[in-house]
Amino acid sequence: MTQKLEMSETSPARNTPEHFPVIVVGAGPVGMSMALGLACNGIPCLIINDDDQLSEGSRAICIQRSTLEIFDRLGCARPMVEKGVTWQVGRIFSGENELFRINLPNSRTEKFPPFINLQQFYTEQHLLEALQKQPLVDLRWNHKLVGLSQTNGQVTVTVETPGDLSSGQPSGQPSGQPSSQGTGQQTFTAGYV
């Protein structure tokens, strides 16, 4: 079971919509990578995620060299390579018969191996650790997107949260533990979602 995550301490409850240049929906590998990339380029953003924990299973286990190079620019590749299993030969079998074999090139001049296998939870954990060092990223757990509208140059996002955030009750209640205030809603605006 993965550790439950709490709401960002820099995420105050507000009655008026908070504005961000960009809102990223989802704190999986793609969402966290997008937010890190934006922050590395000086663009503040908000990530909203409808859960309060990292993934428990793996839908993305193989990470290729070019992705590791991106993660390196985002500041989180080294611990992934240290934790992952490196490989350069791929084989496909039917029973005991080898159907296909590919040998991926790897030279000493390359910074990263052709591929690593790393459970998605660890990928997300390393991305989260990099995010936590970024002052331009605000990550909100237990914020489920329930509404989206667009007007001239602005997007309005409505999220459902556990509890009434306007009363100051924190989001981030562990799963299965109901909020004493029920479900609340919060609105954000952004230039892009």
Backbone as a chain_set.jsonl record, in Angstrom:
{"seq": "MTQKLEMSETSPARNTPEHFPVIVVGAGPVGMSMALGLACNGIPCLIINDDDQLSEGSRAICIQRSTLEIFDRLGCARPMVEKGVTWQVGRIFSGENELFRINLPNSRTEKFPPFINLQQFYTEQHLLEALQKQPLVDLRWNHKLVGLSQTNGQVTVTVETPGDLSSGQPSGQPSGQPSSQGTGQQTFTAGYV", "coords": {"N": [[0.846, -1.179, 0.0], [0.586, 2.186, -0.847], [1.893, 5.245, 0.496], [-0.256, 7.67, 1.931], [-0.937, 10.947, 0.743], [-0.585, 14.333, 1.65], [-2.265, 17.559, 1.444], [-0.674, 20.279, -0.168], [1.327, 22.411, 1.806], [1.544, 24.973, 1.012], [-0.83, 25.624, -0.076], [-3.309, 27.469, 0.401], [-6.689, 27.702, 1.644], [-9.233, 29.317, -0.183], [-11.723, 31.798, -0.94], [-12.07, 33.078, -3.342], [-11.446, 32.47, -6.817], [-8.32, 30.958, -7.511], [-5.629, 31.923, -9.613], [-3.687, 30.499, -12.191], [-1.007, 30.287, -14.541], [-0.953, 27.855, -15.949], [-2.843, 24.872, -15.667], [-2.464, 21.575, -14.739], [-3.917, 18.5, -15.261], [-3.984, 15.68, -13.428], [-1.666, 13.646, -11.728], [0.158, 11.74, -12.62], [2.911, 10.044, -14.278], [3.094, 11.541, -16.722], [1.711, 13.972, -16.193], [3.165, 14.986, -13.967], [5.695, 15.207, -15.148], [5.161, 17.098, -17.133], [4.52, 19.348, -15.526], [6.966, 19.715, -14.185], [8.614, 20.316, -16.368], [7.442, 22.738, -17.228], [7.93, 24.329, -14.929], [10.738, 24.298, -14.884], [11.168, 25.963, -16.969], [10.382, 28.365, -16.004], [7.627, 28.754, -15.683], [4.849, 29.019, -13.732], [2.634, 26.556, -12.274], [-0.324, 24.625, -11.569], [-1.056, 21.449, -10.324], [-3.694, 19.223, -10.387], [-5.098, 16.422, -8.801], [-7.119, 13.558, -8.631], [-6.863, 11.643, -6.685], [-5.286, 10.526, -3.604], [-2.805, 9.465, -3.459], [0.169, 7.951, -4.831], [0.441, 5.923, -7.821], [-0.456, 2.468, -7.492], [-0.067, 0.224, -9.014], [1.618, -0.803, -12.076], [1.557, 0.755, -15.111], [3.303, 1.667, -16.776], [6.333, 0.598, -17.31], [8.753, 0.219, -18.665], [11.417, 2.274, -19.48], [12.805, 4.253, -21.868], [15.975, 5.35, -23.299], [15.795, 8.001, -24.422], [13.68, 9.082, -22.954], [14.778, 8.966, -20.403], [16.737, 10.892, -20.782], [15.162, 13.177, -20.931], [14.048, 13.117, -18.335], [16.429, 13.575, -17.008], [16.977, 16.251, -17.63], [14.928, 17.29, -16.155], [15.73, 16.785, -13.644], [15.624, 14.29, -12.298], [16.524, 11.79, -13.213], [18.83, 10.273, -12.439], [18.379, 8.875, -9.848], [16.413, 7.137, -10.764], [17.692, 5.516, -12.664], [19.544, 4.302, -10.991], [17.843, 2.767, -9.36], [16.383, 1.226, -11.181], [16.236, -1.651, -13.443], [18.642, -2.331, -15.74], [18.714, -2.889, -19.269], [19.532, -4.208, -22.562], [18.97, -6.022, -24.49], [16.214, -7.267, -26.101], [13.745, -9.774, -26.044], [11.324, -11.93, -27.533], [9.134, -14.531, -26.865], [7.376, -17.53, -27.787], [6.066, -19.849, -26.01], [8.721, -22.014, -25.668], [10.058, -21.189, -27.865], [11.997, -18.795, -29.42], [10.827, -15.908, -30.883], [11.496, -13.376, -31.697], [14.234, -11.13, -31.549], [15.997, -8.39, -30.341], [18.811, -6.374, -30.326], [19.83, -3.704, -28.658], [21.708, -0.809, -29.329], [24.468, 0.244, -27.34], [26.716, 2.455, -26.144], [29.812, 3.474, -24.621], [29.885, 6.177, -24.594], [27.368, 7.095, -24.232], [25.136, 8.603, -21.942], [23.071, 7.343, -20.621], [21.531, 4.061, -20.252], [20.138, 1.895, -22.883], [17.517, 1.037, -22.133], [15.57, 0.978, -19.101], [13.948, -0.984, -16.637], [11.482, -0.059, -14.469], [9.295, 0.132, -11.83], [6.172, 1.837, -12.025], [5.371, 3.224, -9.714], [7.814, 3.919, -8.477], [8.931, 5.582, -10.425], [7.063, 7.678, -10.358], [7.452, 8.468, -7.7], [10.08, 9.501, -7.726], [9.713, 11.602, -9.529], [7.888, 13.107, -8.029], [9.502, 13.821, -5.828], [11.287, 15.537, -7.116], [9.464, 17.495, -7.909], [8.694, 18.533, -5.438], [10.781, 20.15, -4.803], [10.436, 22.308, -6.349], [9.467, 25.563, -6.423], [7.622, 26.713, -8.136], [5.58, 24.991, -8.672], [2.436, 23.869, -7.689], [0.914, 21.353, -6.071], [-2.077, 19.64, -5.772], [-3.675, 17.261, -4.009], [-6.488, 14.98, -4.005], [-8.308, 16.489, -5.507], [-10.709, 16.579, -7.649], [-11.464, 16.961, -11.011], [-14.393, 18.469, -12.049], [-15.692, 20.297, -13.576], [-15.33, 22.405, -16.455], [-14.749, 25.293, -18.225], [-14.489, 27.649, -20.916], [-13.551, 30.935, -21.729], [-12.905, 34.089, -23.292], [-9.607, 33.847, -23.617], [-9.233, 32.62, -21.119], [-9.472, 29.871, -18.902], [-11.76, 28.213, -16.849], [-11.764, 26.144, -14.096], [-13.435, 23.748, -12.239], [-13.263, 22.009, -9.251], [-13.864, 19.118, -7.273], [-13.614, 18.611, -3.862], [-12.564, 16.944, -0.842], [-14.375, 17.969, 1.754], [-15.1, 21.318, 2.903], [-13.304, 23.712, 1.565], [-13.336, 26.433, 1.86], [-13.859, 26.823, 4.48], [-11.55, 26.298, 5.659], [-10.898, 23.699, 6.171], [-8.616, 21.146, 5.624], [-7.744, 19.641, 2.49], [-6.97, 16.325, 1.361], [-7.722, 14.23, 2.951], [-7.33, 10.917, 4.064], [-8.09, 8.138, 1.917], [-11.302, 6.648, 2.212], [-11.889, 7.816, 4.625], [-14.287, 9.825, 5.667], [-14.913, 13.323, 5.214], [-15.707, 15.729, 7.711], [-17.172, 17.833, 6.813], [-18.333, 17.023, 4.463], [-18.488, 17.029, 0.878], [-16.714, 19.479, -0.89], [-16.337, 22.307, -3.148], [-14.049, 23.882, -5.358], [-12.747, 26.598, -7.229], [-10.644, 27.345, -9.967], [-8.687, 29.436, -12.113], [-7.126, 29.672, -15.316], [-4.687, 30.197, -17.91], [-4.134, 28.114, -19.581], [-5.047, 24.641, -19.79]], "CA": [[0.0, 0.0, 0.0], [1.394, 3.388, -0.906], [1.679, 6.253, 1.522], [-1.223, 8.713, 1.607], [-0.28, 12.224, 0.584], [-1.323, 15.463, 2.208], [-2.34, 18.758, 0.637], [0.487, 21.15, -0.082], [1.25, 23.419, 2.855], [1.479, 26.282, 0.369], [-2.112, 25.665, -0.761], [-4.306, 27.974, 1.321], [-8.083, 27.699, 1.223], [-9.613, 30.664, -0.605], [-13.087, 31.947, -1.431], [-12.015, 33.545, -4.72], [-10.642, 31.55, -7.629], [-6.885, 31.184, -7.67], [-5.259, 31.918, -11.027], [-2.391, 29.927, -12.551], [-0.822, 30.312, -15.991], [-1.283, 26.532, -16.491], [-3.319, 23.836, -14.753], [-2.215, 20.226, -15.245], [-4.871, 17.568, -14.662], [-3.41, 14.352, -13.254], [-0.312, 13.607, -11.173], [0.883, 10.541, -13.023], [4.209, 10.392, -14.868], [2.984, 12.582, -17.748], [1.345, 15.232, -15.553], [4.28, 15.513, -13.171], [6.765, 15.599, -16.085], [4.737, 18.358, -17.752], [4.655, 20.409, -14.527], [8.401, 19.951, -13.988], [9.11, 21.001, -17.565], [6.978, 24.121, -17.158], [8.648, 25.006, -13.848], [12.134, 24.476, -15.307], [11.175, 27.07, -17.922], [9.904, 29.558, -15.327], [6.176, 28.901, -15.784], [4.146, 28.435, -12.582], [1.476, 25.749, -12.625], [-1.051, 23.876, -10.55], [-1.452, 20.089, -10.689], [-4.798, 18.681, -9.594], [-5.176, 14.966, -8.923], [-8.331, 13.116, -7.936], [-6.532, 10.65, -5.666], [-4.401, 11.053, -2.565], [-1.62, 8.626, -3.392], [0.788, 7.589, -6.102], [-0.076, 4.668, -8.386], [-0.051, 1.239, -6.817], [0.345, -0.731, -10.033], [2.464, -0.252, -13.131], [1.092, 0.771, -16.494], [4.479, 2.129, -17.514], [7.455, -0.009, -16.588], [9.985, 0.343, -19.452], [11.771, 3.663, -19.762], [13.893, 4.247, -22.845], [17.041, 6.332, -23.138], [15.367, 9.382, -24.703], [12.863, 9.518, -21.811], [15.727, 9.213, -19.322], [17.376, 12.174, -21.07], [14.189, 14.202, -20.516], [14.037, 13.098, -16.87], [17.681, 14.186, -16.567], [16.775, 17.707, -17.694], [13.97, 17.636, -15.103], [16.413, 16.608, -12.37], [15.254, 13.08, -11.543], [16.909, 10.558, -13.907], [19.87, 9.479, -11.767], [17.854, 7.868, -8.928], [15.644, 6.141, -11.52], [18.652, 4.569, -13.241], [20.105, 3.534, -9.875], [16.827, 1.837, -8.852], [15.855, 0.384, -12.251], [16.996, -2.765, -14.019], [19.121, -1.94, -17.058], [18.779, -3.954, -20.265], [19.722, -3.765, -23.934], [18.523, -7.078, -25.399], [14.804, -7.608, -25.945], [13.417, -11.07, -26.666], [9.921, -12.339, -27.485], [9.014, -15.983, -26.955], [6.113, -18.257, -27.803], [6.503, -21.069, -25.34], [10.18, -22.009, -25.571], [10.595, -20.728, -29.143], [12.259, -17.363, -29.54], [10.247, -15.385, -32.112], [12.113, -12.107, -32.074], [15.308, -10.67, -30.658], [16.577, -7.117, -30.753], [19.954, -5.956, -29.524], [19.85, -2.252, -28.74], [23.081, -0.311, -29.19], [24.844, 0.943, -26.118], [28.153, 2.775, -26.178], [30.318, 4.101, -23.389], [29.707, 7.626, -24.676], [25.98, 7.406, -23.851], [24.967, 8.889, -20.518], [22.07, 6.425, -20.07], [21.384, 2.789, -20.967], [19.03, 1.907, -23.848], [16.249, 0.908, -21.404], [15.521, 0.449, -17.738], [12.639, -1.372, -16.12], [11.256, 0.561, -13.169], [7.867, 0.187, -11.543], [5.626, 3.183, -12.147], [5.368, 3.875, -8.405], [9.124, 4.53, -8.24], [9.046, 6.701, -11.362], [6.269, 8.765, -9.801], [8.074, 8.931, -6.457], [11.228, 10.346, -8.068], [9.165, 12.835, -10.093], [7.313, 13.86, -6.91], [10.614, 14.401, -5.068], [11.769, 16.681, -7.891], [8.42, 18.524, -7.831], [8.68, 19.138, -4.109], [11.873, 21.129, -4.765], [10.078, 23.361, -7.301], [8.519, 26.524, -5.856], [6.65, 27.146, -9.135], [4.552, 23.96, -8.847], [1.532, 23.652, -6.559], [0.267, 20.067, -6.3], [-3.241, 19.464, -4.902], [-4.239, 15.912, -3.988], [-7.931, 14.916, -3.718], [-8.982, 17.554, -6.255], [-11.264, 15.914, -8.839], [-12.029, 17.871, -12.002], [-15.823, 18.23, -12.285], [-16.209, 21.281, -14.514], [-14.331, 23.129, -17.231], [-15.35, 26.2, -19.208], [-13.504, 28.527, -21.525], [-13.995, 32.219, -22.25], [-11.82, 34.774, -23.985], [-8.278, 33.784, -23.04], [-9.176, 32.078, -19.762], [-10.169, 28.621, -18.635], [-12.202, 28.079, -15.463], [-11.797, 24.741, -13.699], [-14.09, 23.494, -10.96], [-12.843, 20.725, -8.697], [-14.531, 18.611, -6.081], [-12.621, 18.331, -2.835], [-13.157, 16.417, 0.391], [-14.51, 19.026, 2.754], [-15.317, 22.685, 2.464], [-12.014, 24.394, 1.67], [-13.512, 27.823, 2.281], [-13.893, 26.865, 5.943], [-10.201, 26.053, 6.135], [-10.637, 22.273, 6.377], [-7.659, 20.73, 4.602], [-7.955, 18.509, 1.612], [-5.962, 15.311, 1.643], [-8.211, 13.198, 3.857], [-7.034, 9.598, 3.535], [-9.209, 7.426, 1.3], [-12.138, 5.892, 3.124], [-12.194, 8.579, 5.823], [-15.102, 10.94, 5.208], [-14.709, 14.641, 5.784], [-16.829, 16.132, 8.544], [-17.922, 18.855, 6.084], [-18.819, 16.483, 3.199], [-17.714, 17.374, -0.297], [-16.699, 20.888, -1.244], [-15.875, 22.623, -4.487], [-13.131, 24.998, -5.45], [-12.615, 27.041, -8.6], [-9.359, 27.899, -10.378], [-8.649, 29.933, -13.485], [-5.813, 29.477, -15.943], [-4.566, 30.488, -19.318], [-4.115, 26.823, -20.286], [-5.275, 23.428, -18.995]], "C": [[0.892, 1.244, 0.0], [0.975, 4.382, 0.162], [0.66, 7.281, 1.041], [-0.498, 10.053, 1.6], [-1.175, 13.35, 1.073], [-1.316, 16.635, 1.237], [-1.097, 19.607, 0.859], [0.285, 22.185, 1.018], [1.158, 24.823, 2.265], [0.164, 26.462, -0.361], [-3.202, 26.166, 0.179], [-5.713, 27.86, 0.758], [-8.475, 29.143, 0.895], [-11.054, 30.655, -1.078], [-13.114, 32.411, -2.874], [-11.149, 32.595, -5.523], [-9.178, 31.951, -7.663], [-6.575, 31.107, -9.161], [-3.844, 31.364, -11.19], [-2.228, 30.071, -14.059], [-1.253, 28.993, -16.644], [-1.8, 25.65, -15.363], [-3.103, 22.501, -15.442], [-3.165, 19.291, -14.51], [-4.235, 16.182, -14.638], [-1.964, 14.398, -12.808], [0.341, 12.254, -11.415], [2.206, 10.963, -13.642], [4.13, 11.528, -15.89], [2.673, 13.935, -17.117], [2.485, 15.829, -14.753], [5.445, 15.947, -14.06], [6.43, 16.933, -16.745], [4.943, 19.518, -16.776], [6.13, 20.739, -14.267], [8.999, 20.702, -15.174], [8.699, 22.466, -17.587], [7.773, 24.906, -16.123], [10.107, 25.264, -14.228], [12.274, 25.616, -16.315], [10.542, 28.329, -17.339], [8.407, 29.785, -15.363], [5.506, 28.237, -14.589], [2.947, 27.606, -13.039], [0.891, 25.085, -11.388], [-1.312, 22.489, -11.115], [-2.617, 19.714, -9.788], [-4.863, 17.183, -9.862], [-6.346, 14.477, -8.089], [-8.074, 12.083, -6.85], [-5.612, 11.289, -4.637], [-3.154, 10.193, -2.402], [-1.065, 8.399, -4.788], [0.202, 6.272, -6.576], [0.415, 3.474, -7.593], [0.429, 0.194, -7.811], [1.247, -0.062, -11.05], [1.768, -0.382, -14.47], [2.229, 1.214, -17.393], [5.712, 1.631, -16.77], [8.781, 0.119, -17.341], [10.23, 1.805, -19.787], [12.972, 3.656, -20.698], [14.828, 5.429, -22.643], [16.553, 7.764, -23.368], [14.477, 9.931, -23.59], [13.762, 9.799, -20.615], [16.457, 10.546, -19.529], [16.463, 13.336, -20.695], [14.145, 14.279, -18.994], [15.318, 13.723, -16.302], [17.564, 15.705, -16.576], [15.825, 18.181, -16.597], [14.538, 17.384, -13.705], [16.091, 15.339, -11.609], [15.692, 11.764, -12.194], [17.857, 9.673, -13.105], [19.291, 8.479, -10.774], [17.012, 6.798, -9.626], [16.565, 5.076, -12.088], [19.256, 3.702, -12.141], [19.133, 2.475, -9.361], [16.395, 0.825, -9.919], [16.784, -0.736, -12.671], [17.345, -2.379, -15.454], [19.112, -3.14, -18.008], [18.979, -3.363, -21.656], [19.355, -4.835, -24.956], [17.078, -7.393, -25.08], [14.503, -8.901, -26.689], [11.941, -11.369, -26.482], [9.857, -13.832, -27.741], [7.565, -16.39, -27.138], [6.45, -19.632, -27.257], [8.006, -20.993, -25.153], [10.852, -21.515, -26.845], [10.768, -19.212, -29.159], [11.756, -16.887, -30.897], [10.976, -14.147, -32.624], [13.174, -11.736, -31.044], [15.841, -9.355, -31.217], [17.683, -6.761, -29.775], [20.093, -4.449, -29.713], [21.258, -1.729, -28.494], [23.291, 0.442, -27.874], [26.346, 1.202, -26.188], [28.531, 3.466, -24.877], [30.142, 5.614, -23.413], [28.286, 8.055, -24.295], [25.895, 7.612, -22.347], [24.036, 7.874, -19.852], [21.992, 5.14, -20.879], [20.221, 2.865, -21.961], [17.654, 1.865, -23.158], [16.524, 0.588, -19.946], [14.096, 0.001, -17.481], [12.54, -0.797, -14.717], [9.758, 0.659, -12.953], [7.401, 1.64, -11.547], [5.62, 3.919, -10.813], [6.697, 4.579, -8.147], [9.366, 5.707, -9.176], [8.306, 7.907, -10.797], [6.898, 9.322, -8.527], [9.252, 9.857, -6.752], [10.773, 11.661, -8.71], [8.59, 13.721, -8.982], [8.411, 14.533, -6.084], [11.194, 15.61, -5.796], [10.757, 17.827, -7.844], [8.446, 19.267, -6.505], [9.8, 20.164, -3.924], [11.566, 22.343, -5.645], [9.079, 24.335, -6.695], [7.446, 26.979, -6.845], [5.53, 26.138, -9.365], [3.761, 23.817, -7.557], [0.737, 22.391, -6.874], [-0.856, 19.887, -5.288], [-3.792, 18.054, -5.064], [-5.722, 16.011, -3.651], [-8.683, 16.083, -4.337], [-9.436, 16.948, -7.588], [-11.905, 16.947, -9.762], [-13.488, 17.509, -12.242], [-16.419, 19.237, -13.256], [-15.091, 22.045, -15.185], [-15.076, 24.022, -18.213], [-14.268, 27.153, -19.704], [-14.176, 29.793, -22.013], [-12.796, 32.861, -22.92], [-10.514, 34.717, -23.209], [-8.178, 33.225, -21.635], [-9.992, 30.8, -19.667], [-10.531, 28.608, -17.158], [-12.393, 26.604, -15.17], [-12.486, 24.649, -12.339], [-13.691, 22.105, -10.502], [-13.686, 20.4, -7.469], [-13.446, 18.213, -5.104], [-13.297, 17.703, -1.63], [-13.207, 17.522, 1.427], [-14.673, 20.376, 2.118], [-14.027, 23.457, 2.654], [-12.168, 25.842, 2.118], [-13.575, 27.942, 3.796], [-12.517, 26.586, 6.53], [-9.906, 24.588, 6.393], [-9.711, 21.797, 5.278], [-8.201, 19.616, 3.724], [-6.93, 17.462, 2.01], [-6.415, 14.319, 2.689], [-7.836, 11.841, 3.273], [-8.282, 8.945, 2.965], [-9.984, 6.652, 2.341], [-12.454, 6.622, 4.413], [-12.974, 9.815, 5.411], [-14.76, 12.24, 5.929], [-15.917, 15.003, 6.626], [-17.692, 17.174, 7.841], [-18.518, 18.311, 4.786], [-17.91, 16.898, 2.069], [-17.828, 18.859, -0.576], [-16.276, 21.072, -2.68], [-14.963, 23.83, -4.418], [-12.966, 25.317, -6.92], [-11.232, 27.66, -8.807], [-9.512, 28.462, -11.774], [-7.224, 29.769, -14.002], [-5.86, 29.964, -17.381], [-4.653, 29.217, -20.151], [-4.386, 25.689, -19.304], [-4.784, 22.26, -19.805]], "O": [[1.847, 1.326, 0.773], [-0.151, 4.355, 0.66], [0.701, 7.715, -0.111], [0.444, 10.262, 2.365], [-2.394, 13.299, 0.912], [-0.486, 16.706, 0.331], [-0.542, 19.637, 1.957], [-0.793, 22.763, 1.148], [0.74, 25.757, 2.948], [0.044, 27.365, -1.189], [-3.958, 25.354, 0.712], [-5.91, 27.914, -0.456], [-8.095, 30.074, 1.605], [-11.554, 29.637, -1.557], [-14.096, 32.162, -3.573], [-10.227, 31.982, -4.986], [-8.84, 33.124, -7.822], [-7.183, 30.32, -9.886], [-2.931, 31.707, -10.438], [-3.215, 29.985, -14.79], [-1.833, 28.986, -17.73], [-1.274, 25.67, -14.25], [-3.507, 22.312, -16.59], [-3.215, 19.289, -13.28], [-3.98, 15.584, -15.683], [-1.135, 15.084, -13.406], [0.991, 11.696, -10.532], [2.587, 12.129, -13.539], [5.01, 12.389, -15.921], [3.298, 14.938, -17.463], [2.751, 17.028, -14.839], [6.111, 16.939, -13.766], [7.297, 17.793, -16.9], [5.481, 20.558, -17.157], [6.495, 21.908, -14.144], [9.801, 21.619, -14.994], [9.502, 23.337, -17.923], [8.238, 26.012, -16.398], [10.649, 26.327, -13.928], [13.361, 26.167, -16.493], [10.201, 29.254, -18.076], [7.95, 30.898, -15.1], [5.583, 27.017, -14.441], [2.322, 27.909, -14.055], [1.516, 25.0, -10.332], [-1.743, 22.359, -12.261], [-2.541, 19.868, -8.569], [-4.704, 16.733, -10.997], [-6.541, 14.933, -6.962], [-9.01, 11.688, -6.155], [-5.208, 12.443, -4.778], [-2.525, 10.189, -1.344], [-1.743, 8.625, -5.791], [-0.466, 5.579, -5.809], [1.538, 3.458, -7.088], [1.261, -0.644, -7.465], [1.599, 1.108, -10.905], [1.433, -1.482, -14.911], [2.131, 1.146, -18.619], [6.087, 2.176, -15.732], [9.838, 0.127, -16.71], [9.352, 2.487, -20.315], [14.028, 3.119, -20.363], [14.519, 6.377, -21.92], [16.872, 8.653, -22.578], [14.516, 11.129, -23.31], [13.538, 10.766, -19.887], [16.758, 11.246, -18.563], [16.931, 14.362, -20.199], [14.198, 15.368, -18.423], [15.288, 14.332, -15.232], [18.002, 16.37, -15.638], [15.9, 19.328, -16.157], [13.909, 17.725, -12.704], [16.262, 15.298, -10.391], [15.255, 10.703, -11.749], [17.702, 8.452, -13.093], [19.668, 7.309, -10.833], [16.908, 5.675, -9.132], [16.272, 3.883, -12.012], [19.459, 2.503, -12.335], [19.561, 1.391, -8.966], [16.076, -0.317, -9.588], [17.959, -0.767, -12.304], [16.463, -2.131, -16.276], [19.453, -4.257, -17.618], [18.655, -2.203, -21.913], [19.42, -4.587, -26.16], [16.74, -7.741, -23.948], [14.95, -9.099, -27.819], [11.368, -11.103, -25.426], [10.441, -14.34, -28.698], [6.647, -15.693, -26.706], [7.039, -20.467, -27.944], [8.52, -20.043, -24.561], [12.078, -21.43, -26.906], [9.821, -18.455, -28.943], [12.189, -17.385, -31.936], [11.057, -13.909, -33.829], [13.033, -11.991, -29.848], [16.101, -9.231, -32.413], [17.51, -6.839, -28.558], [20.432, -3.979, -30.799], [21.926, -2.159, -27.554], [22.419, 1.161, -27.385], [27.142, 0.268, -26.28], [27.682, 3.968, -24.142], [30.238, 6.267, -22.373], [28.032, 9.236, -24.063], [26.512, 6.879, -21.574], [24.184, 7.575, -18.667], [22.346, 5.124, -22.058], [19.41, 3.788, -21.896], [16.736, 2.58, -23.561], [17.554, 0.013, -19.597], [13.151, 0.549, -18.048], [13.414, -1.024, -13.879], [9.036, 1.203, -13.789], [8.124, 2.545, -11.133], [5.843, 5.129, -10.784], [6.715, 5.707, -7.655], [9.941, 6.717, -8.769], [8.842, 9.015, -10.757], [6.874, 10.533, -8.307], [9.406, 10.888, -6.097], [11.37, 12.71, -8.468], [8.781, 14.937, -8.991], [8.264, 15.688, -5.685], [11.553, 16.601, -5.16], [11.142, 18.993, -7.751], [8.244, 20.48, -6.456], [9.763, 20.959, -2.985], [12.344, 23.296, -5.682], [7.929, 23.955, -6.472], [6.452, 27.576, -6.431], [4.626, 26.391, -10.162], [4.329, 23.665, -6.476], [-0.03, 22.364, -7.837], [-0.624, 19.969, -4.082], [-4.311, 17.696, -6.122], [-6.166, 17.006, -3.08], [-9.615, 16.606, -3.726], [-8.651, 16.822, -8.528], [-12.777, 17.71, -9.347], [-13.793, 16.371, -12.598], [-17.545, 19.05, -13.717], [-14.046, 22.305, -14.588], [-15.94, 23.55, -18.951], [-13.281, 27.425, -19.02], [-15.238, 29.744, -22.635], [-11.765, 32.21, -23.091], [-10.334, 35.461, -22.245], [-7.125, 33.346, -21.009], [-11.056, 30.67, -20.272], [-9.708, 28.951, -16.309], [-13.091, 25.899, -15.898], [-12.153, 25.385, -11.41], [-13.769, 21.142, -11.264], [-14.147, 21.281, -6.743], [-12.474, 17.555, -5.474], [-14.492, 17.911, -1.418], [-12.167, 17.958, 1.921], [-14.414, 20.553, 0.927], [-13.683, 23.823, 3.778], [-11.242, 26.418, 2.69], [-13.37, 29.024, 4.345], [-12.333, 26.629, 7.747], [-8.793, 24.247, 6.792], [-9.993, 22.025, 4.101], [-8.994, 18.777, 4.151], [-6.113, 17.695, 2.901], [-5.583, 13.623, 3.27], [-8.013, 11.636, 2.072], [-9.389, 9.161, 3.455], [-9.398, 6.065, 3.25], [-13.217, 6.108, 5.231], [-12.399, 10.757, 4.866], [-14.371, 12.242, 7.097], [-17.039, 14.624, 6.292], [-18.84, 17.381, 8.236], [-19.159, 19.07, 4.059], [-16.71, 17.097, 2.263], [-18.917, 19.43, -0.505], [-15.901, 20.113, -3.355], [-15.088, 24.682, -3.538], [-13.034, 24.426, -7.766], [-10.721, 28.39, -7.958], [-10.37, 28.018, -12.536], [-6.259, 29.734, -13.238], [-6.926, 30.119, -17.977], [-5.168, 29.224, -21.269], [-4.006, 25.762, -18.136], [-4.865, 21.118, -19.354]]}, "num_chains": 1, "name": "protein.A"}
